[in-house]
Amino acid sequence: MATTTDILIIEDDAIMREALVEWLQAAGYGARKAADGFAGLAAVKQAAPALVVTDISLPGMNGAMVIAELKREYPEVPVIAISCLFDCGHGMDSDAAIALGAARALAKPFKRGDLLRAVADLVGSPTR
């Protein structure tokens, strides 16, 4: 199935990364994936996606650094920040992710519908 809406998932947890890609593809979106911030930014430089979904807790270059770089180099690309640490009192909270430049912040575990609604709000419905 061909789509014109390309979404990049940057997530170090392989199971979560695959689940997010499956959710997006099942909804009709195109999805690419990267296992860390460096690979994610390299993928963006290859071909800018319509949207980036990035975990905040990444090894090496964390999600906050990824968001800052994306906002500097690709300000037109919206970002959804995801993290199990949002709103738990440790690390970056969802408000800080929004202040940094994320368009949305979702606390893990989130429901498939929550992600798909956020994606649709930011890039529209998928092209089937």
Tab-separated table of C-alpha atoms in Angstrom, residues 23-109:
chain	number	residue	atom	x	y	z
A	23	TRP	CA	0.063	0.951	14.228
A	24	LEU	CA	0.902	3.673	11.725
A	25	GLN	CA	1.101	1.357	8.725
A	26	ALA	CA	-2.174	-0.349	9.662
A	27	ALA	CA	-3.781	3.115	9.724
A	28	GLY	CA	-2.441	3.829	6.233
A	29	TYR	CA	0.597	5.966	7.020
A	30	GLY	CA	4.085	5.350	5.705
A	31	ALA	CA	6.574	4.766	8.512
A	32	ARG	CA	10.350	4.591	8.821
A	33	LYS	CA	12.284	3.809	11.957
A	34	ALA	CA	15.533	4.606	13.710
A	35	ALA	CA	16.936	3.076	16.899
A	36	ASP	CA	18.644	6.211	18.265
A	37	GLY	CA	18.882	9.960	17.871
A	38	PHE	CA	21.915	9.923	15.581
A	39	ALA	CA	20.280	7.443	13.181
A	40	GLY	CA	17.049	9.418	13.357
A	41	LEU	CA	18.686	12.695	12.363
A	42	ALA	CA	20.575	10.913	9.576
A	43	ALA	CA	17.245	9.576	8.284
A	44	VAL	CA	15.747	13.080	8.367
A	45	LYS	CA	18.709	14.454	6.415
A	46	GLN	CA	18.218	11.730	3.789
A	47	ALA	CA	14.563	12.626	3.314
A	48	ALA	CA	12.613	14.943	5.595
A	49	PRO	CA	9.502	13.175	6.916
A	50	ALA	CA	6.077	14.714	7.370
A	51	LEU	CA	6.343	14.008	11.120
A	52	VAL	CA	8.812	12.654	13.680
A	53	VAL	CA	7.795	10.624	16.725
A	54	THR	CA	10.728	10.458	19.145
A	55	ASP	CA	11.298	8.886	22.513
A	56	ILE	CA	12.900	11.263	25.018
A	57	SER	CA	15.038	8.622	26.766
A	58	LEU	CA	17.447	7.582	24.017
A	59	PRO	CA	21.052	6.436	24.371
A	60	GLY	CA	23.718	8.870	23.182
A	61	MET	CA	21.747	11.744	21.690
A	62	ASN	CA	18.569	11.948	23.772
A	63	GLY	CA	15.171	13.002	22.477
A	64	ALA	CA	15.482	16.546	23.814
A	65	MET	CA	18.624	16.989	21.724
A	66	VAL	CA	16.860	15.482	18.702
A	67	ILE	CA	13.919	17.877	19.081
A	68	ALA	CA	16.247	20.874	19.441
A	69	GLU	CA	18.174	19.880	16.300
A	70	LEU	CA	14.968	19.259	14.332
A	71	LYS	CA	13.534	22.634	15.335
A	72	ARG	CA	16.798	24.319	14.277
A	73	GLU	CA	17.279	22.509	10.943
A	74	TYR	CA	13.729	21.406	10.004
A	75	PRO	CA	11.307	23.751	11.799
A	76	GLU	CA	8.450	22.747	9.477
A	77	VAL	CA	8.571	19.090	10.622
A	78	PRO	CA	6.259	18.564	13.610
A	79	VAL	CA	7.407	16.320	16.455
A	80	ILE	CA	5.531	14.087	18.855
A	81	ALA	CA	7.607	13.393	21.969
A	82	ILE	CA	6.961	10.141	23.845
A	83	SER	CA	8.320	8.993	27.191
A	84	CYS	CA	7.532	6.763	30.127
A	85	LEU	CA	9.040	9.480	32.349
A	86	PHE	CA	6.566	12.233	31.445
A	87	ASP	CA	4.587	13.395	34.426
A	88	CYS	CA	6.263	11.011	36.888
A	89	GLY	CA	8.546	13.575	38.512
A	90	HIS	CA	11.793	12.260	36.982
A	91	GLY	CA	13.504	13.656	33.921
A	92	MET	CA	11.783	15.864	31.369
A	93	ASP	CA	8.044	16.339	31.709
A	94	SER	CA	5.551	16.747	28.887
A	95	ASP	CA	5.348	20.538	29.330
A	96	ALA	CA	9.126	20.812	28.919
A	97	ALA	CA	8.960	18.735	25.715
A	98	ILE	CA	6.307	21.106	24.337
A	99	ALA	CA	8.369	24.142	25.389
A	100	LEU	CA	11.369	22.662	23.558
A	101	GLY	CA	9.368	22.457	20.350
A	102	ALA	CA	7.387	19.216	20.328
A	103	ALA	CA	3.891	19.711	18.942
A	104	ARG	CA	2.502	16.944	21.183
A	105	ALA	CA	3.760	14.887	24.127
A	106	LEU	CA	2.399	11.437	24.962
A	107	ALA	CA	3.187	9.606	28.192
A	108	LYS	CA	3.866	5.882	27.817
A	109	PRO	CA	1.942	3.707	27.929
